[in-house]
Tab-separated table of C-alpha atoms and ligand atoms in Angstrom:
chain	number	residue	atom	x	y	z
A	1	MET	CA	-10.409	45.193	-10.739
A	2	SER	CA	-9.044	45.479	-14.066
A	3	ASP	CA	-9.071	49.219	-14.519
A	4	ALA	CA	-9.458	48.898	-18.264
A	5	PRO	CA	-12.748	46.576	-18.913
A	6	ALA	CA	-12.578	44.729	-21.400
A	7	ASP	CA	-14.048	46.421	-24.754
A	8	ASP	CA	-16.873	44.693	-26.504
A	9	ALA	CA	-15.478	43.247	-30.017
A	10	ALA	CA	-12.435	42.085	-27.311
A	11	ALA	CA	-14.622	40.774	-24.671
A	12	ALA	CA	-17.096	39.139	-27.294
A	13	GLY	CA	-14.027	37.103	-29.339
A	14	ALA	CA	-12.458	35.803	-26.297
A	15	ALA	CA	-16.115	34.427	-24.799
A	16	THR	CA	-16.681	33.048	-28.027
A	17	ALA	CA	-13.704	31.240	-28.219
A	18	ALA	CA	-13.577	30.351	-25.027
A	19	PHE	CA	-17.140	28.386	-25.555
A	20	ALA	CA	-15.679	27.035	-28.753
A	21	GLU	CA	-12.452	25.405	-27.090
A	22	ARG	CA	-15.143	24.467	-24.093
A	23	PHE	CA	-17.527	22.881	-26.329
A	24	GLY	CA	-16.085	22.204	-29.440
A	25	ALA	CA	-18.506	24.464	-32.018
A	26	ALA	CA	-18.703	28.379	-32.111
A	27	PRO	CA	-21.644	29.829	-30.018
A	28	GLU	CA	-24.970	31.286	-31.431
A	29	GLY	CA	-24.445	34.644	-29.442
A	30	VAL	CA	-22.960	36.419	-26.757
A	31	TRP	CA	-24.667	38.889	-24.816
A	32	ALA	CA	-22.946	41.350	-22.125
A	33	ALA	CA	-24.624	42.776	-18.977
A	34	PRO	CA	-22.774	45.763	-16.344
A	35	GLY	CA	-22.650	45.765	-13.170
A	36	ARG	CA	-23.060	49.198	-11.278
A	37	VAL	CA	-22.519	51.977	-9.120
A	38	ASN	CA	-25.639	54.117	-7.550
A	39	VAL	CA	-24.819	57.592	-7.316
A	40	ILE	CA	-27.802	58.413	-4.484
A	41	GLY	CA	-30.320	56.125	-3.200
A	42	GLU	CA	-29.864	53.474	-1.137
A	43	HIS	CA	-31.796	50.583	0.428
A	44	THR	CA	-34.887	52.561	-1.039
A	45	ASP	CA	-34.950	49.738	-3.937
A	46	TYR	CA	-37.728	47.730	-1.516
A	47	ASN	CA	-39.675	50.985	-0.010
A	48	GLY	CA	-41.305	52.015	-2.774
A	49	GLY	CA	-38.728	54.837	-3.538
A	50	SER	CA	-36.349	56.060	-5.804
A	51	VAL	CA	-32.393	55.032	-6.972
A	52	LEU	CA	-29.829	56.787	-9.098
A	53	PRO	CA	-27.393	54.693	-10.478
A	54	VAL	CA	-25.606	54.064	-13.391
A	55	ALA	CA	-23.959	51.737	-15.189
A	56	LEU	CA	-19.956	50.259	-15.305
A	57	PRO	CA	-18.109	49.995	-18.308
A	58	HIS	CA	-17.704	46.470	-16.743
A	59	THR	CA	-19.309	43.726	-17.734
A	60	VAL	CA	-20.707	40.214	-17.482
A	61	ARG	CA	-20.257	38.252	-21.152
A	62	ALA	CA	-22.586	35.331	-21.868
A	63	ALA	CA	-21.781	32.944	-25.095
A	64	ALA	CA	-24.508	30.226	-25.380
A	65	ALA	CA	-26.008	27.969	-27.640
A	66	ARG	CA	-28.639	25.504	-27.377
A	67	ARG	CA	-28.388	21.876	-26.942
A	68	ASP	CA	-30.373	19.051	-27.750
A	69	ASP	CA	-29.977	16.426	-24.541
A	70	GLY	CA	-31.906	18.443	-21.943
A	71	ARG	CA	-28.931	19.625	-19.820
A	72	LEU	CA	-27.714	23.131	-18.642
A	73	VAL	CA	-24.017	23.101	-19.050
A	74	LEU	CA	-22.547	26.195	-17.298
A	75	VAL	CA	-18.937	26.996	-17.183
A	76	SER	CA	-17.000	30.088	-15.695
A	77	ALA	CA	-13.895	31.579	-16.562
A	78	GLN	CA	-13.614	33.207	-13.154
A	79	HIS	CA	-14.237	29.726	-11.382
A	80	PRO	CA	-12.673	27.012	-13.006
A	81	GLY	CA	-13.518	23.842	-12.222
A	82	GLU	CA	-16.880	24.800	-10.794
A	83	ASP	CA	-18.670	23.930	-13.578
A	84	ALA	CA	-22.362	23.319	-13.571
A	85	ASP	CA	-23.910	19.948	-15.915
A	86	VAL	CA	-27.275	19.636	-14.635
A	87	ALA	CA	-30.711	18.229	-16.373
A	88	VAL	CA	-33.070	21.347	-17.037
A	89	ALA	CA	-36.043	19.173	-15.687
A	90	ASP	CA	-34.475	18.774	-12.357
A	91	LEU	CA	-33.611	22.334	-11.466
A	92	THR	CA	-34.821	23.739	-8.609
A	93	PRO	CA	-33.938	26.516	-6.160
A	94	GLY	CA	-30.813	25.889	-4.376
A	95	THR	CA	-29.362	23.407	-7.043
A	96	PRO	CA	-27.061	23.792	-8.559
A	97	GLY	CA	-25.770	26.851	-6.041
A	98	GLY	CA	-22.474	28.661	-5.917
A	99	TRP	CA	-22.275	31.218	-9.134
A	100	ALA	CA	-24.008	28.766	-11.384
A	101	GLY	CA	-27.428	29.426	-9.437
A	102	TYR	CA	-27.652	32.937	-10.673
A	103	PRO	CA	-27.643	31.857	-14.307
A	104	ALA	CA	-29.549	29.156	-13.387
A	105	GLY	CA	-31.985	30.554	-11.914
A	106	VAL	CA	-33.358	32.388	-15.031
A	107	VAL	CA	-33.248	29.152	-16.898
A	108	GLU	CA	-35.180	27.614	-14.216
A	109	GLN	CA	-38.292	30.110	-14.884
A	110	VAL	CA	-38.809	29.120	-18.514
A	111	ARG	CA	-38.517	25.331	-18.056
A	112	GLU	CA	-40.303	24.107	-20.820
A	113	ALA	CA	-39.117	26.523	-23.311
A	114	ALA	CA	-35.343	25.584	-22.181
A	115	ALA	CA	-36.142	21.714	-22.318
A	116	GLY	CA	-33.572	21.133	-24.699
A	117	GLY	CA	-31.146	22.253	-22.658
A	118	LEU	CA	-28.436	25.375	-22.975
A	119	SER	CA	-24.544	25.087	-23.117
A	120	LEU	CA	-23.324	28.810	-21.557
A	121	LEU	CA	-20.211	29.796	-20.410
A	122	VAL	CA	-19.296	33.091	-18.836
A	123	ASP	CA	-16.635	35.416	-18.867
A	124	GLY	CA	-16.554	38.990	-16.733
A	125	ASP	CA	-14.461	41.835	-15.073
A	126	VAL	CA	-16.702	43.046	-12.873
A	127	PRO	CA	-15.491	42.473	-9.662
A	128	ALA	CA	-16.967	40.407	-7.261
A	129	GLY	CA	-17.698	41.019	-3.584
A	130	ALA	CA	-16.923	44.646	-4.183
A	131	GLY	CA	-20.825	45.497	-3.657
A	132	LEU	CA	-20.607	46.787	-7.605
A	133	SER	CA	-23.625	43.756	-9.070
A	134	SER	CA	-21.273	41.400	-10.689
A	135	SER	CA	-24.208	38.628	-9.695
A	136	ALA	CA	-26.996	41.075	-11.372
A	137	ALA	CA	-25.058	41.533	-14.740
A	138	LEU	CA	-24.448	37.118	-14.834
A	139	GLU	CA	-28.527	36.861	-13.889
A	140	CYS	CA	-29.112	39.858	-16.560
A	141	ALA	CA	-26.502	38.348	-19.790
A	142	ALA	CA	-28.394	35.032	-18.929
A	143	ALA	CA	-31.531	36.493	-19.694
A	144	LEU	CA	-30.697	38.412	-22.464
A	145	ALA	CA	-28.991	35.297	-23.960
A	146	VAL	CA	-32.158	32.848	-22.971
A	147	ARG	CA	-34.446	35.223	-24.578
A	148	ASP	CA	-32.753	35.215	-27.889
A	149	LEU	CA	-32.180	31.822	-27.740
A	150	LEU	CA	-35.314	30.502	-26.447
A	151	GLY	CA	-37.369	33.515	-28.640
A	152	LEU	CA	-39.278	34.984	-25.814
A	153	ASP	CA	-40.814	38.294	-25.768
A	154	TRP	CA	-39.448	39.584	-23.008
A	155	GLY	CA	-39.427	43.298	-22.714
A	156	PRO	CA	-36.899	45.136	-20.447
A	157	ASP	CA	-38.868	45.186	-17.510
A	158	ASP	CA	-39.678	41.388	-17.738
A	159	LEU	CA	-35.745	41.063	-17.923
A	160	VAL	CA	-35.532	42.858	-14.768
A	161	ASP	CA	-38.006	40.785	-13.062
A	162	VAL	CA	-36.601	37.277	-14.523
A	163	ALA	CA	-32.928	38.350	-13.319
A	164	ARG	CA	-34.454	39.711	-10.004
A	165	ARG	CA	-36.614	36.531	-9.675
A	166	ALA	CA	-33.426	34.256	-10.139
A	167	GLU	CA	-31.695	36.322	-7.736
A	168	ASN	CA	-34.764	36.003	-4.901
A	169	ASP	CA	-36.279	32.739	-5.611
A	170	PHE	CA	-33.553	30.499	-6.943
A	171	VAL	CA	-30.246	31.783	-4.874
A	172	GLY	CA	-32.554	33.067	-1.739
A	173	ALA	CA	-31.426	36.657	-1.402
A	174	PRO	CA	-34.252	39.258	-0.358
A	175	THR	CA	-33.202	41.809	-2.802
A	176	GLY	CA	-35.078	45.030	-4.269
A	177	ILE	CA	-34.768	45.569	-7.850
A	178	LEU	CA	-32.268	48.129	-7.862
A	179	ASP	CA	-29.216	45.995	-9.777
A	180	GLN	CA	-30.721	44.461	-12.322
A	181	SER	CA	-32.670	47.598	-13.276
A	182	ALA	CA	-29.544	49.354	-13.455
A	183	SER	CA	-27.949	46.131	-15.648
A	184	VAL	CA	-30.821	46.297	-18.041
A	185	LEU	CA	-31.637	49.780	-18.599
A	186	CYS	CA	-28.875	52.303	-17.866
A	187	THR	CA	-27.366	54.416	-20.930
A	188	ALA	CA	-24.290	55.667	-21.590
A	189	GLY	CA	-23.575	59.010	-20.526
A	190	HIS	CA	-26.698	58.853	-18.019
A	191	ALA	CA	-27.762	57.889	-14.383
A	192	LEU	CA	-30.695	55.877	-14.277
A	193	HIS	CA	-34.052	57.755	-12.441
A	194	LEU	CA	-35.953	55.058	-11.524
A	195	ASP	CA	-39.252	55.225	-9.388
A	196	THR	CA	-39.167	51.582	-7.857
A	197	ARG	CA	-42.958	51.657	-6.792
A	198	ASP	CA	-44.335	52.227	-10.239
A	199	ARG	CA	-41.662	51.181	-12.349
A	200	SER	CA	-41.142	54.741	-14.239
A	201	TRP	CA	-37.916	55.526	-15.329
A	202	ASP	CA	-36.066	58.719	-17.315
A	203	GLN	CA	-32.123	59.078	-18.262
A	204	VAL	CA	-30.512	61.802	-16.528
A	205	PRO	CA	-27.521	62.871	-18.381
A	206	LEU	CA	-24.310	62.986	-16.211
A	207	ASP	CA	-21.205	64.735	-18.275
A	208	LEU	CA	-18.853	65.197	-14.954
A	209	GLU	CA	-15.867	65.072	-17.346
A	210	ALA	CA	-17.547	68.551	-19.025
A	211	ALA	CA	-17.684	69.450	-15.423
A	212	GLY	CA	-14.111	68.659	-15.076
A	213	LEU	CA	-15.072	66.092	-12.340
A	214	ALA	CA	-14.963	62.510	-12.413
A	215	LEU	CA	-16.282	59.757	-10.217
A	216	LEU	CA	-14.046	57.592	-8.755
A	217	VAL	CA	-15.045	53.619	-7.293
A	218	VAL	CA	-13.251	53.021	-4.261
A	219	ASP	CA	-13.129	48.998	-3.186
A	220	SER	CA	-12.578	49.095	0.322
A	221	GLY	CA	-11.579	44.997	0.161
A	222	THR	CA	-13.543	44.024	2.727
A	223	THR	CA	-16.843	41.660	2.571
A	224	HIS	CA	-18.654	41.216	6.287
A	225	SER	CA	-20.043	37.752	6.756
A	226	HIS	CA	-22.730	39.224	8.432
A	227	ALA	CA	-23.866	40.872	4.941
A	228	GLU	CA	-27.077	38.830	3.965
A	229	SER	CA	-28.132	38.113	7.512
A	230	GLY	CA	-27.920	42.248	7.977
A	231	TYR	CA	-29.373	42.915	4.817
A	232	GLY	CA	-32.437	40.783	5.315
A	233	GLU	CA	-32.684	42.319	8.573
A	234	ARG	CA	-33.227	45.898	7.640
A	235	ARG	CA	-35.666	44.570	5.064
A	236	ARG	CA	-37.635	43.244	7.595
A	237	GLN	CA	-37.269	46.207	10.124
A	238	CYS	CA	-38.370	48.526	7.184
A	239	GLU	CA	-41.573	46.657	6.499
A	240	GLU	CA	-42.083	46.508	10.392
A	241	ALA	CA	-41.852	50.206	10.709
A	242	ALA	CA	-44.143	50.423	7.261
A	243	ARG	CA	-46.671	48.439	9.138
A	244	ARG	CA	-46.781	50.493	12.217
A	245	LEU	CA	-46.948	53.346	10.454
A	246	GLY	CA	-50.002	52.064	7.814
A	247	VAL	CA	-48.326	52.879	4.620
A	248	GLU	CA	-47.537	49.793	2.318
A	249	TYR	CA	-44.289	51.144	1.329
A	250	LEU	CA	-42.159	54.009	3.869
A	251	CYS	CA	-41.564	55.684	0.935
A	252	ASP	CA	-45.405	56.522	0.711
A	253	LEU	CA	-44.772	58.967	3.602
A	254	PRO	CA	-44.847	62.417	2.652
A	255	GLY	CA	-42.134	63.339	5.269
A	256	THR	CA	-40.090	62.400	8.489
A	257	ASP	CA	-42.909	64.465	11.040
A	258	ALA	CA	-44.815	60.805	10.237
A	259	LEU	CA	-42.423	59.241	11.867
A	260	ALA	CA	-42.608	60.390	15.191
A	261	ALA	CA	-45.126	57.553	15.939
A	262	LEU	CA	-42.465	54.750	16.116
A	263	ASP	CA	-40.899	56.146	18.935
A	264	ASP	CA	-43.156	54.048	21.711
A	265	GLY	CA	-40.580	54.194	24.558
A	266	THR	CA	-38.847	50.789	23.701
A	267	ASP	CA	-35.610	49.961	22.251
A	268	GLU	CA	-37.328	48.371	19.293
A	269	GLY	CA	-39.283	51.533	18.369
A	270	ALA	CA	-35.776	53.487	18.494
A	271	VAL	CA	-34.236	51.334	15.932
A	272	LEU	CA	-37.610	51.223	13.665
A	273	LEU	CA	-37.514	54.911	14.014
A	274	ARG	CA	-33.750	55.396	12.982
A	275	ARG	CA	-34.363	52.846	9.786
A	276	ALA	CA	-37.341	54.645	8.717
A	277	ARG	CA	-35.629	58.104	8.872
A	278	HIS	CA	-32.868	56.606	6.761
A	279	VAL	CA	-35.004	55.463	3.994
A	280	VAL	CA	-37.339	58.528	3.742
A	281	THR	CA	-34.730	60.861	3.859
A	282	GLU	CA	-32.665	59.019	1.472
A	283	ASP	CA	-35.462	58.938	-1.200
A	284	ALA	CA	-35.558	63.177	-0.422
A	285	ARG	CA	-31.404	63.280	-1.493
A	286	VAL	CA	-32.637	61.530	-4.804
A	287	ALA	CA	-35.118	63.679	-5.376
A	288	GLU	CA	-32.577	66.549	-4.413
A	289	VAL	CA	-29.992	64.960	-6.573
A	290	VAL	CA	-31.737	64.563	-9.862
A	291	GLY	CA	-33.386	67.941	-9.046
A	292	LEU	CA	-29.885	69.775	-9.139
A	293	LEU	CA	-28.685	67.782	-12.289
A	294	ARG	CA	-31.756	68.670	-14.600
A	295	ALA	CA	-31.425	71.946	-13.325
A	296	GLY	CA	-28.398	72.231	-14.911
A	297	ALA	CA	-26.249	72.766	-11.953
A	298	ASP	CA	-22.777	72.638	-11.331
A	299	PRO	CA	-22.432	68.655	-10.104
A	300	ARG	CA	-20.468	69.643	-7.522
A	301	GLU	CA	-23.332	70.948	-5.462
A	302	THR	CA	-24.359	67.331	-5.195
A	303	GLY	CA	-21.315	66.204	-3.295
A	304	PRO	CA	-22.358	67.166	0.357
A	305	VAL	CA	-25.605	65.561	-0.272
A	306	LEU	CA	-23.747	62.083	-1.274
A	307	THR	CA	-22.262	62.703	2.253
A	308	ALA	CA	-25.096	63.297	3.905
A	309	GLY	CA	-26.646	59.774	2.438
A	310	HIS	CA	-23.298	58.232	3.527
A	311	ALA	CA	-23.935	59.536	7.510
A	312	SER	CA	-27.661	58.625	7.073
A	313	LEU	CA	-26.521	54.780	6.166
A	314	ARG	CA	-24.008	54.468	8.772
A	315	TYR	CA	-26.061	56.169	12.309
A	316	ASP	CA	-29.540	55.892	11.043
A	317	PHE	CA	-29.511	52.341	8.834
A	318	GLU	CA	-26.021	51.239	10.022
A	319	VAL	CA	-25.131	49.251	7.313
A	320	SER	CA	-21.324	51.104	7.246
A	321	VAL	CA	-18.552	49.202	8.182
A	322	PRO	CA	-15.059	50.998	9.931
A	323	GLU	CA	-13.242	50.194	6.095
A	324	LEU	CA	-16.147	52.364	4.593
A	325	ASP	CA	-15.873	55.020	6.708
A	326	ALA	CA	-12.179	55.573	6.382
A	327	VAL	CA	-12.781	56.126	2.929
A	328	VAL	CA	-15.361	58.085	3.056
A	329	GLU	CA	-13.484	60.200	5.455
A	330	ALA	CA	-9.899	60.085	3.466
A	331	ALA	CA	-11.652	60.608	0.477
A	332	LEU	CA	-13.448	64.165	2.215
A	333	ALA	CA	-9.694	65.048	3.466
A	334	ALA	CA	-8.745	64.520	0.358
A	335	GLY	CA	-10.642	67.500	-1.234
A	336	ALA	CA	-13.303	65.206	-2.865
A	337	TYR	CA	-16.884	67.262	-2.885
A	338	GLY	CA	-18.630	64.194	-1.674
A	339	ALA	CA	-18.517	60.390	-0.551
A	340	ARG	CA	-20.237	57.755	0.436
A	341	MET	CA	-20.742	54.121	0.282
A	342	VAL	CA	-22.730	52.225	-2.101
A	343	GLY	CA	-24.569	49.120	-2.140
A	344	GLY	CA	-26.216	47.061	0.469
A	345	GLY	CA	-22.959	47.627	2.753
A	346	PHE	CA	-21.125	45.732	5.166
A	347	GLY	CA	-18.408	46.075	3.111
A	348	GLY	CA	-17.741	46.734	-0.913
A	349	SER	CA	-17.139	49.674	-2.524
A	350	ALA	CA	-17.425	53.779	-1.773
A	351	VAL	CA	-17.959	57.101	-3.819
A	352	ALA	CA	-16.435	60.018	-4.213
A	353	LEU	CA	-16.903	63.190	-6.329
A	354	VAL	CA	-13.705	64.593	-6.846
A	355	ASP	CA	-11.660	67.551	-9.393
A	356	ALA	CA	-10.438	65.393	-12.635
A	357	GLY	CA	-7.175	66.979	-11.883
A	358	ALA	CA	-7.204	65.280	-8.448
A	359	VAL	CA	-8.056	61.372	-9.063
A	360	GLU	CA	-4.411	60.784	-8.265
A	361	ALA	CA	-3.942	62.409	-5.110
A	362	VAL	CA	-7.362	61.099	-3.946
A	363	SER	CA	-6.931	58.008	-4.682
A	364	ALA	CA	-3.405	58.155	-3.038
A	365	ALA	CA	-4.969	59.447	-0.164
A	366	VAL	CA	-7.706	56.593	0.442
A	367	ALA	CA	-4.924	53.831	-0.373
A	368	GLU	CA	-2.525	55.188	2.422
A	369	ARG	CA	-5.595	56.234	4.994
A	370	ALA	CA	-8.114	53.524	4.516
A	371	GLY	CA	-5.910	50.654	3.031
A	372	ALA	CA	-7.763	50.673	-0.422
A	373	PRO	CA	-5.854	50.496	-2.720
A	374	ARG	CA	-8.016	49.712	-6.181
A	375	SER	CA	-9.990	53.167	-7.153
A	376	TYR	CA	-10.666	53.495	-10.468
A	377	VAL	CA	-12.443	55.988	-12.254
A	378	VAL	CA	-16.280	55.519	-13.619
A	379	VAL	CA	-17.659	56.983	-16.552
A	380	PRO	CA	-21.910	55.877	-17.106
A	381	ALA	CA	-21.492	53.319	-19.596
A	382	ALA	CA	-24.519	51.376	-21.909
A	383	GLY	CA	-26.672	48.627	-20.349
A	384	ALA	CA	-27.016	44.801	-21.293
A	385	ARG	CA	-26.991	44.329	-24.974
A	386	ARG	CA	-26.345	41.415	-27.343
A	387	LEU	CA	-22.335	41.727	-28.425
A	388	ARG	CA	-22.563	38.851	-31.577
B	1	GLA	C1	-27.971	45.755	-2.731
B	1	GLA	C2	-29.379	44.875	-2.951
B	1	GLA	C3	-30.615	46.176	-3.874
B	1	GLA	C4	-30.224	47.391	-3.169
B	1	GLA	C5	-28.829	47.680	-2.455
B	1	GLA	C6	-29.281	49.351	-1.442
B	1	GLA	O1	-26.949	46.028	-3.735
B	1	GLA	O2	-29.245	44.091	-4.299
B	1	GLA	O3	-31.245	45.412	-4.201
B	1	GLA	O4	-31.222	47.170	-2.086
B	1	GLA	O5	-27.997	46.430	-2.027
B	1	GLA	O6	-29.629	50.219	-2.136
């Protein structure tokens, strides 16, 4: 990943120039949406729980213009030679596939309004396959472009829903709303505290620099092939555990006491108990971190909560992998206050909370001892926006 994300003016200029070269005229606008990293609250978003993501300074940009031939033409600077050119009327889940499915899944939801067609050129610097939600950034940038160009009356929650439906219904990945909510709702200098059940949210100030700290994101460089199937399986297990306990969502449970009922002496019951225990304790960890930050505590105090979150994902939810465990262990051994894998799991990235003065030492340690050469400091950045 490029350590330095493009600034908005340069990014807008580059996307405009690339669009003009490809389509022979300037775009009607350029929109940007960021990737995200979740501070705490993993696999709670489809269980009625809370999450606490920050937006990355890295974004996906969409330069777009309306057409009059009824076609949707999608071009990506990151995927040369993988353009899509389809009639809007022919859009159907899965077609087009690949990277183009994400923006196409947005347009498919407004087929009538978009009947004239659209040209969309995508450019970005959110690393793909690193668990940092490059696909949500792509969906959200496309959703903003579609909203503005077609004059649609979409508020922030509508943008989140449109982007999530593109992922769930068109691409076919059964995710929750964490990634799209982070991309749309985050603000600079804050973490987004979102209750995924009632969709209420507030912005929690997160100025780590002032505390002499840094949030280090470490890309493990691995994505395991069973990431998608593993995610779907975890989701089904959570739903089954909730069903057996008679609640709509696992996070409706008041605490871990009620979980004992899942242990019916079978292997399956034991697995469901572990999955549910991760979800319920993870939701409590979100509340704990938010409580500490809101009370003005030293953010270092959140470190052990993050590390406990990793242990829970590793042993109870079983979505970590040796590469991520190695990153977490190396970061802690090099002095991090806390560290954990982020995102869906089975590869991707980890975060570590470190002293600002220790960034280089921890980066070197994870590179040497965990084979993860790409790490960089993240300062909470702005959510999706129009650049021009
Ligand atoms: C992926 C999904 C999100 C969320 C996380 C785990 O990023 O897209 O909806 O479930 O995994 O917290």
